[in-house]
XYZ file of C-alpha atoms in Angstrom:
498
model
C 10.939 43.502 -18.189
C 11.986 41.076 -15.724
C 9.926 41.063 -12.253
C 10.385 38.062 -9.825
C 6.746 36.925 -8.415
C 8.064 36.810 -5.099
C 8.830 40.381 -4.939
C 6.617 42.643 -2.603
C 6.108 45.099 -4.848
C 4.949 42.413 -7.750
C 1.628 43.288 -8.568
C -1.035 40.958 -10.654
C -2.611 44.290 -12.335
C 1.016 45.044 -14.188
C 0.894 41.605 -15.577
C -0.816 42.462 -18.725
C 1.077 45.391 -19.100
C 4.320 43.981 -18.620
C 3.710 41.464 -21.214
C 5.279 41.478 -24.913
C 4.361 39.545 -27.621
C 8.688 39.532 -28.013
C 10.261 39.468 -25.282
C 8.423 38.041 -21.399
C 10.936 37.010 -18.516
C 8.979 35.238 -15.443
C 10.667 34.029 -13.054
C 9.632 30.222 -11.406
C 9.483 26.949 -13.885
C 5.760 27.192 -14.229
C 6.387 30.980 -15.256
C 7.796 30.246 -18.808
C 4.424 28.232 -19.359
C 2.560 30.890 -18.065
C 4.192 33.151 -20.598
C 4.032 31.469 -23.705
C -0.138 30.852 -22.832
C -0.194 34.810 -22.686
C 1.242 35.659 -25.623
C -0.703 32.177 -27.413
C -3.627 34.044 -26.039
C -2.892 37.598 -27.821
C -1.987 36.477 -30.670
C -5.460 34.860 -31.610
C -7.281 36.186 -34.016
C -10.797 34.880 -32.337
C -9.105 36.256 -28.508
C -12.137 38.606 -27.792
C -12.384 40.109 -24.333
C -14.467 38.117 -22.476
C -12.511 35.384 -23.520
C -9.027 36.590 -22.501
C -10.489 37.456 -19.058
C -11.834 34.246 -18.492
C -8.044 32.989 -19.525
C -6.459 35.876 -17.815
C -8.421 34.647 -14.211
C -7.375 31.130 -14.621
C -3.674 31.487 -15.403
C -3.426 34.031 -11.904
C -4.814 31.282 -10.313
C -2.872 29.222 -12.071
C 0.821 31.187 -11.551
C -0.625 31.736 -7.869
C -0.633 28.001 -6.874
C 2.480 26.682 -8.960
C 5.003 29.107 -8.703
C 4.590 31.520 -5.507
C 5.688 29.413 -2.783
C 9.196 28.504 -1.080
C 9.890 24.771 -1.490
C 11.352 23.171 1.450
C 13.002 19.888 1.075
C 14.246 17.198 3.667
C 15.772 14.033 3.455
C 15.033 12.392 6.534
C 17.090 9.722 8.566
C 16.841 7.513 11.372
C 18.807 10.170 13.685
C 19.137 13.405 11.618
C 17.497 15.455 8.601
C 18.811 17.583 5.894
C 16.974 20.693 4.622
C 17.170 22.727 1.805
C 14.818 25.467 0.685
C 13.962 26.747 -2.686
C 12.775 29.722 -4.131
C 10.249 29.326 -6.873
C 13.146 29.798 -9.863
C 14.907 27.064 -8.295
C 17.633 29.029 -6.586
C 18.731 27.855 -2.790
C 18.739 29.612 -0.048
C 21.608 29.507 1.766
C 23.322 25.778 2.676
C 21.250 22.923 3.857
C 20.960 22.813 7.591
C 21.238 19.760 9.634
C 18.378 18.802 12.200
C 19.070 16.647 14.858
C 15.874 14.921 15.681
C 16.951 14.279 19.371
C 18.134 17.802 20.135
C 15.115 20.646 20.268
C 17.185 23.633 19.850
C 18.252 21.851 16.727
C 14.596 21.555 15.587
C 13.614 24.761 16.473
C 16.145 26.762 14.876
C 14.707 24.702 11.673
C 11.144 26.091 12.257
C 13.045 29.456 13.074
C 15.113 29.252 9.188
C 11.691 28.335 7.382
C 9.510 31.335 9.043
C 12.718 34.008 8.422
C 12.635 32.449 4.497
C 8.760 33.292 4.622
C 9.224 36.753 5.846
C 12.136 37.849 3.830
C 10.465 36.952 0.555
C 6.957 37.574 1.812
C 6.117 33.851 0.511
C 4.400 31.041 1.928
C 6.033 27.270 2.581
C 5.174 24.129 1.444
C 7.027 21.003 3.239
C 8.793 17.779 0.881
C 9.534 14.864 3.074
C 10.332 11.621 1.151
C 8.507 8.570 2.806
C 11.176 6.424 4.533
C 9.187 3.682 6.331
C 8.894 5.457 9.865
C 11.624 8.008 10.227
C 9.297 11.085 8.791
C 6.753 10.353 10.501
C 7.683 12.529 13.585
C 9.277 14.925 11.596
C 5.987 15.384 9.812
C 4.321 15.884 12.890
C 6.206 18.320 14.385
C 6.007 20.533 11.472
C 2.650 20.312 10.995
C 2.045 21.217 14.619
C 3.709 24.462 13.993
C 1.314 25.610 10.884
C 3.617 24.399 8.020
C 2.169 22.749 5.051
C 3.583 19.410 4.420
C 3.437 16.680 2.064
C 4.980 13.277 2.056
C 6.799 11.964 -1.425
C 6.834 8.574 -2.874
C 10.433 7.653 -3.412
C 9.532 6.169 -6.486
C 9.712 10.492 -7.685
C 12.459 11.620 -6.517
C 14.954 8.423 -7.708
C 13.643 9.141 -10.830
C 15.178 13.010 -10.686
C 18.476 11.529 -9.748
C 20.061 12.749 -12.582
C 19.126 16.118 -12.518
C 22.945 16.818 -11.731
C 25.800 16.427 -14.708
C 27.807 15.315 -11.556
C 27.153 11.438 -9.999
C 26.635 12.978 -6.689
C 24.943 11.297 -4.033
C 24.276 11.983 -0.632
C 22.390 13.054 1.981
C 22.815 17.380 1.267
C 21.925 16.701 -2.331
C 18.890 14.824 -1.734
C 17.609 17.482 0.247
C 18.366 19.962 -2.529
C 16.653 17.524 -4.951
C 13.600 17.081 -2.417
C 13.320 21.157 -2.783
C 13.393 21.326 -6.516
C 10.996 18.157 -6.875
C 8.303 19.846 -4.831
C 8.630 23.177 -7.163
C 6.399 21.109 -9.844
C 3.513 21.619 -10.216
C 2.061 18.584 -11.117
C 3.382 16.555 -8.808
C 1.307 14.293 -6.579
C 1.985 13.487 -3.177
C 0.426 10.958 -0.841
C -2.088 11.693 1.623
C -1.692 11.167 5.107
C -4.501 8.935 6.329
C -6.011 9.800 9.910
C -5.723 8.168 12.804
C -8.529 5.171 12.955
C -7.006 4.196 9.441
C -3.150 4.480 10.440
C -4.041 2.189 13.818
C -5.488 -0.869 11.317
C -2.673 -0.520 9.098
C -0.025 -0.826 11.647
C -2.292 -3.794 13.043
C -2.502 -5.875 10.174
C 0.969 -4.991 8.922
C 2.089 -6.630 11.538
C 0.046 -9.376 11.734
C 1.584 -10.517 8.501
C 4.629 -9.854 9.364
C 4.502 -12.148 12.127
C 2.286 -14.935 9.852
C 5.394 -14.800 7.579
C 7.688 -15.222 10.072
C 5.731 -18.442 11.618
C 5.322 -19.581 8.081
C 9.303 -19.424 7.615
C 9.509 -21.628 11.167
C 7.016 -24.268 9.811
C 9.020 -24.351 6.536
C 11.942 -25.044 8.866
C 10.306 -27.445 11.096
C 9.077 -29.679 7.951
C 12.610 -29.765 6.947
C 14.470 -31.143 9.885
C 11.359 -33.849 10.087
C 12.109 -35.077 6.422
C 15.907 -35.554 7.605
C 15.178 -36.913 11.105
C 11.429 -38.552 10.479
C 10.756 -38.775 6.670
C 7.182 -40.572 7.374
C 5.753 -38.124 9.786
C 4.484 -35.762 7.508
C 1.573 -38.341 6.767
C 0.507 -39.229 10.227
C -1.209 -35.373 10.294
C -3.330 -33.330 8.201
C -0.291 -30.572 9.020
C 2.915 -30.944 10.854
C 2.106 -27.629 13.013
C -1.617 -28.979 14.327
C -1.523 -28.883 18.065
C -1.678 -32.313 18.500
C 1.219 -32.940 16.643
C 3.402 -29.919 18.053
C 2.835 -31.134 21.472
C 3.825 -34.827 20.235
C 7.379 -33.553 19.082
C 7.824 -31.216 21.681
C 7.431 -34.222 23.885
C 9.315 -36.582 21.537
C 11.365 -35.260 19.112
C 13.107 -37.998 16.995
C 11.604 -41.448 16.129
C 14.090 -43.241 18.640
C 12.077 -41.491 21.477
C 8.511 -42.228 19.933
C 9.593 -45.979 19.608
C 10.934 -45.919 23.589
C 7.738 -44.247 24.676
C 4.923 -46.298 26.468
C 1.522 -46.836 24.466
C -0.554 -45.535 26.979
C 1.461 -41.776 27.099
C 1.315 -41.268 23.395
C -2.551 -42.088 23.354
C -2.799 -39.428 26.580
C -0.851 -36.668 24.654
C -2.852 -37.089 21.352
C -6.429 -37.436 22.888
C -5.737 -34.105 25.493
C -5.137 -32.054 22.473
C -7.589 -33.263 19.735
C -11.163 -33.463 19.853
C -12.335 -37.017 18.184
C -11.767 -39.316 21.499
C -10.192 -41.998 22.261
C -10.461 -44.037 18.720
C -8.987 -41.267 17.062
C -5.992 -41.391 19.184
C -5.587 -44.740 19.021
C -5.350 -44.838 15.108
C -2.765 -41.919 15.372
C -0.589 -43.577 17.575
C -0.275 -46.646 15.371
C 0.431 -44.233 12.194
C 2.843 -42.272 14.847
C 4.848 -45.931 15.349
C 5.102 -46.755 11.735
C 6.160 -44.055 10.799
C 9.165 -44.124 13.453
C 9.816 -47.819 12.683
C 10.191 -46.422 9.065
C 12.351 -43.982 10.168
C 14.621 -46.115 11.995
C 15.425 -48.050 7.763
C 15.083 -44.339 6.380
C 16.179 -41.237 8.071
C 19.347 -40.106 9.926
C 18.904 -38.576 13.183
C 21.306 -37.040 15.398
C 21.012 -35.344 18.895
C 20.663 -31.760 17.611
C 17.998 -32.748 15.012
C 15.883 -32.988 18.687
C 16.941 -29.388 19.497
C 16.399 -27.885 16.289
C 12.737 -29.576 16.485
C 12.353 -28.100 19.994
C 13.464 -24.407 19.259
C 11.202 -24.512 15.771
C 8.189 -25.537 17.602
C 8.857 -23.453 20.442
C 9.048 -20.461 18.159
C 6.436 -21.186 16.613
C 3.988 -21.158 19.611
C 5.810 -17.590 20.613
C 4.660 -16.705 17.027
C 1.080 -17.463 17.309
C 1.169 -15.244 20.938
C 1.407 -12.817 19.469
C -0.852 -13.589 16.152
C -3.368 -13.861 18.497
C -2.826 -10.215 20.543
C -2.858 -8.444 17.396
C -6.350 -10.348 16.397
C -7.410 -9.601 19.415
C -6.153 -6.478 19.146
C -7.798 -5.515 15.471
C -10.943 -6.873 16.975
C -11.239 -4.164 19.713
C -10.115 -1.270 17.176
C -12.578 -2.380 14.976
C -15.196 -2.275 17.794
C -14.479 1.379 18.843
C -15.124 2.685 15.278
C -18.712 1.945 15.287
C -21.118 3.789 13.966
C -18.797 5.457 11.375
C -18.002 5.141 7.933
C -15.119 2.294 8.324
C -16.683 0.233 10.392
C -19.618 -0.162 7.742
C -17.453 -0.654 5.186
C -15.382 -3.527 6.888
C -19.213 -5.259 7.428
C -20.344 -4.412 3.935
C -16.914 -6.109 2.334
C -17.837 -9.032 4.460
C -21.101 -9.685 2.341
C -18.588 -10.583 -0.775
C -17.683 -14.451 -0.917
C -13.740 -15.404 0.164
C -13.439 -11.937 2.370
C -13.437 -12.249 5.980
C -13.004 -9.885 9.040
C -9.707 -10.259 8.693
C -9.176 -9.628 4.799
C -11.768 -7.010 4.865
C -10.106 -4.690 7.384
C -6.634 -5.423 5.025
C -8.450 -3.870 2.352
C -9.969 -1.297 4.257
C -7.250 -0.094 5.854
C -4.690 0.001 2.955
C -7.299 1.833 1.127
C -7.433 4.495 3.329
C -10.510 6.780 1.938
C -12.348 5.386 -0.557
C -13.432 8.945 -1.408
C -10.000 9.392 -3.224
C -10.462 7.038 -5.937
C -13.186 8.665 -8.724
C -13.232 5.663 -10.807
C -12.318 1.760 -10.176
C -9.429 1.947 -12.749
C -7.709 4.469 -9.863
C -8.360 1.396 -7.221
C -6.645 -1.277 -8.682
C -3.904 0.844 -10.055
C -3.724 1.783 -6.491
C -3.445 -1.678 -5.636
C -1.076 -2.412 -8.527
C -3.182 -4.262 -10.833
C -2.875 -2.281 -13.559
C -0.470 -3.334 -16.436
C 2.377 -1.712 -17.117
C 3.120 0.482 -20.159
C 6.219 -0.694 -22.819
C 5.783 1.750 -25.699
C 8.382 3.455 -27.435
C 8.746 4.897 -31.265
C 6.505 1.736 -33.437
C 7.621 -0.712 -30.586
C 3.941 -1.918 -28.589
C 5.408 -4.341 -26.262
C 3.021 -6.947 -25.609
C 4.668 -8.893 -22.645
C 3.465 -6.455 -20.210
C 3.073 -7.822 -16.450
C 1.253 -5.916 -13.264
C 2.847 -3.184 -12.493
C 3.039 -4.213 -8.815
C 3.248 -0.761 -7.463
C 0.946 0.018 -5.224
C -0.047 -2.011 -1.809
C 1.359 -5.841 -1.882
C -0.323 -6.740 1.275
C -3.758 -5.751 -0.121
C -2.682 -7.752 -3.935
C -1.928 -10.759 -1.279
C -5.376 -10.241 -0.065
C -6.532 -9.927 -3.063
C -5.068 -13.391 -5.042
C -6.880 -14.941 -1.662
C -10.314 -13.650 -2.076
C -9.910 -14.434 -5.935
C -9.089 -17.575 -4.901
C -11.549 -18.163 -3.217
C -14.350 -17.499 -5.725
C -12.758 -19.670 -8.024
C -13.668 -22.646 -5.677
C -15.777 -25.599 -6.326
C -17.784 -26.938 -3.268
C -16.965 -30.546 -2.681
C -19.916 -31.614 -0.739
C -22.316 -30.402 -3.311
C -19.534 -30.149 -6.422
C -21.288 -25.861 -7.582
C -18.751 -23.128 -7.711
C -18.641 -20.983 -4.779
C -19.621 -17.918 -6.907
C -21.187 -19.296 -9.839
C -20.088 -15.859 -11.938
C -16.781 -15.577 -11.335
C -16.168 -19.199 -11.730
C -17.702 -18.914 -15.175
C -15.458 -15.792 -15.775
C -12.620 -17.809 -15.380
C -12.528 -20.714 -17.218
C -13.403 -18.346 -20.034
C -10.554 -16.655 -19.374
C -8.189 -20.180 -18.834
C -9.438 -20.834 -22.817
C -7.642 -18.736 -24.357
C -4.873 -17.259 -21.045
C -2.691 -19.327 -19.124
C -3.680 -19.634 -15.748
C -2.028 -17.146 -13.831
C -3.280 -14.406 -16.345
C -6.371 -15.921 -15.751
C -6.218 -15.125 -11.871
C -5.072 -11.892 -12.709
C -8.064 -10.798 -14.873
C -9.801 -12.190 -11.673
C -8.372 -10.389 -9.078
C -9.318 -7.195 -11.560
C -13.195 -8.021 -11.314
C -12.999 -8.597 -7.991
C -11.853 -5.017 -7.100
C -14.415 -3.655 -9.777
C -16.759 -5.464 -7.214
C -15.592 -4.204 -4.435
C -15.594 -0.318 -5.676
C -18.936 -0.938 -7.205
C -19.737 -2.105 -3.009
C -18.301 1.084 -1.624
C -19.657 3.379 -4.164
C -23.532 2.065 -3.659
C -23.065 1.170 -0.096
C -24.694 -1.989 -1.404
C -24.004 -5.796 0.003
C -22.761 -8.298 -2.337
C -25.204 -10.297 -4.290
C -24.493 -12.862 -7.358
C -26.132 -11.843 -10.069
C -24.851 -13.171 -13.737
C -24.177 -9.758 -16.438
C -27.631 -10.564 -18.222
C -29.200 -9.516 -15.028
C -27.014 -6.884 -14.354
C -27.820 -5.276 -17.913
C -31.665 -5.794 -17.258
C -31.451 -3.569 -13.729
C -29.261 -1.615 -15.408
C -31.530 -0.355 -18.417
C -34.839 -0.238 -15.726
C -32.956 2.133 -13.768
C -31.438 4.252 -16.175
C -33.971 3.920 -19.200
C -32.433 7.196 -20.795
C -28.831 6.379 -20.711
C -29.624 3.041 -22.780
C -31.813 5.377 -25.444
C -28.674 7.550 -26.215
C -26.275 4.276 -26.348
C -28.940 3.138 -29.078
């Protein structure tokens, strides 16, 4: 017998009836599974009837969730979106419509396809918008306003059903077909939307490193024309782009101008912008000349070396404008989320050596809710720690790297704080975190460095779940300790260990 889940006049209590130990048609992908786990089920021996109900319950749950919904996919672009809907055995219905983002008739006759679908085949809807940067964001919104269920995609999925046609097709329809039939599964996972407090940090700090990039790029630049146009300046400061030295070049841009300059205005421009007086000045502007004189034997300047200096440092400056805003800016967001759970977690991070306020919201706010991740190992897979997986027939491939899939901004943070726990104080020559540092050498005897760092930037986000789980501050403590608390606190886990 052949009876379609969808249909109205489907009915759970025929199911056991309608089932053959020969022959059992369901319609949907997870329906075939659903079958052969019924007749699995009747043809045990040891099946009693308490047994098969407790079975029978699960798999209607089971067949309710997976396979009794109407799968709508859309590829979204910048301007327009393509959907497609599905019915649970993978058949379309009708021809993927076109939504024009900018036109609301457009849109609503979308909403006005999805809820006829819904009605004819007395199904709900579930939503499948691949994530494309910004583009589905409003998208997303707007259907969600209107009571659909939606979930966003990784593109990492649905690239990987490409080839679920014979035919290389590619294009925008297709997608949207492909969008529909990828949602159908029903294990697959899709990301979840963080709210609003968490969405405003990310955009912040996303942006803030953006823009430190860029300004990075500008000093690269900058240092570049310098060793053409003024080889020897790069000694004269602790950093070409301090503001004593930015205001130097802006002023005087090639050595020729430095070496025409009165004493007395060099001396004015270095002491108004650095803090160690007059003598300090004085000693800078006799590095400043001899490095020019060098210049003069060693260097090659030319009249739009002095504009390319000019534009670099005055794009620079712009650069740190707006640094500075979106500081300012993550500052005052931070501020309005106090007394709630973020906010405490962006101080409690703050307790761990090498993370700042700065680093700490990063992590925070790439994270999104800490709730989601069960176990550490889902954290730094999250972050893309975890290795990745070369295994095929007898072949263990043991040149395995990160995987590098998950958040790069919060790995960058990450290789930072790691970093920094690796450090040895030079006033008092300790390591900044006594444990860590110890971890590491270990690991440099026997792992290149790099590795080494790695395996570092792993304990550190063991750390920092083991933070967020107790709602505990950071506090050095070397493993023998740790195992000490450990059995006083739980005296009967370490009895069935033994």
């Amino acid at each position: 017998m052949t009876f379609p889940p969808w249909d109205p006049a489907f009915r759970r209590e025929n199911l056991l009836e309608s089932l053959s130990v020969h022959s059992v048609v369901i319609y949907g992908l997870a329906g075939w599974e659903a079958a052969r786990l019924c007749i699995h089920l009747l043809e045990m021996d040891a099946c009693r009837k308490g047994y098969f109900t407790m079975h029978y319950k699960r798999l209607l749950t089971w067949i309710d969730g997976s396979s009794s919904y109407l799968s709508v996919g859309l590829d979204v672009g910048a301007d327009f979106t393509w959907m497609s809907i599905a019915l649970p055995n993978g058949a379309f219905i009708g021809k993927p419509f076109k939504i024009v983002h900018s036109d609301p008739r457009s849109r609503d006759l979308a909403v006005t396809k999805i809820k006829e679908a819904q009605e004819t085949y007395s199904l709900k809807s579930r939503c499948f918008l691949e994530s494309t940067g910004i583009y589905h964001i409003p998208l997303l919104c707007f259907l969600r306003d209107k009571g659909f269920d939606c979930s966003v995609i990784n593109p990492i999925i649905t690239k990987n059903s490409t080839n679920i046609n014979i035919r290389k097709l590619h294009n925008d329809k297709f997608d949207s077909k492909k969008a529909a039939l990828v949602g159908l599964n029903v294990s697959l996972k899709t990301s979840i939307i963080p709210e609003d407090s968490i969405v405003d940090l990310r955009n912040l700090v996303r942006d803030y490193y953006y823009f430190k990039d860029l300004q990075s790029a500008v000093a690269l630049k900058l240092t570049a024309e310098l060793k053409m146009s003024f080889p020897a300046y790069a000694k004269v400061f602790s950093k070409v782009t301090t503001q004593s030295s930015l205001k130097l070049l802006s002023s005087y841009p090639l050595a020729g101008d430095m070496l025409e300059a009165s004493k007395d205005d060099i001396v004015e421009t270095i002491r108004s912008t650095a803090r160690f007086g007059e003598a300090y000045a004085l000693r800078k502007y006799d590095a400043v000349i001899a490095a020019a004189q060098d210049a003069s034997v060693f260097g090659r300047a030319l009249p739009s070396n002095a504009v390319r200096i000019r534009l670099y440092i005055d794009t620079y400056q712009e650069y740190q404008k707006h640094l500075d805003a979106l500081l300012k800016a993550l500052h005052e967001t931070v501020e309005r989320l106090q007394d709630t759970l973020i906010y405490d977690q962006i101080c409690l991070l703050q307790s761990l050596r090498g993370i700042g306020f700065l680093s700490a919201v990063v992590l925070i706010a790439e994270m999104g809710d800490f709730k989601l991740f069960p176990s550490p190992k889902k954290l730094y897979a999250y972050f893309g720690l975890d290795p990745a997986v070369k295994q095929s027939g007898k072949l263990n491939g043991d040149k395995v790297h990160m995987s590098k899939r998950g958040s790069s901004l919060a790995r960058r943070v990450l290789h930072m704080v790691a970093l920094n726990n690796v450090k040895v104080d030079k006033g008092s020559g300790t390591p900044v975190n006594p444990v860590i540092y110890d971890y590491y050498t270990r690991k440099c005897s026997g792992k290149k460095k790099p590795v080494a760092m790695g395996a570092v930037m792993h304990k550190i986000c063991n750390i920092i779940f083991a933070m967020l789980r107790d709602n505990k501050p950071f506090e050095i403590i070397t493993p023998e300790e740790h195992c000490q608390r450990f059995a006083a606190e739980y005296p009967d886990k370490i009895r069935k260990a033994a």
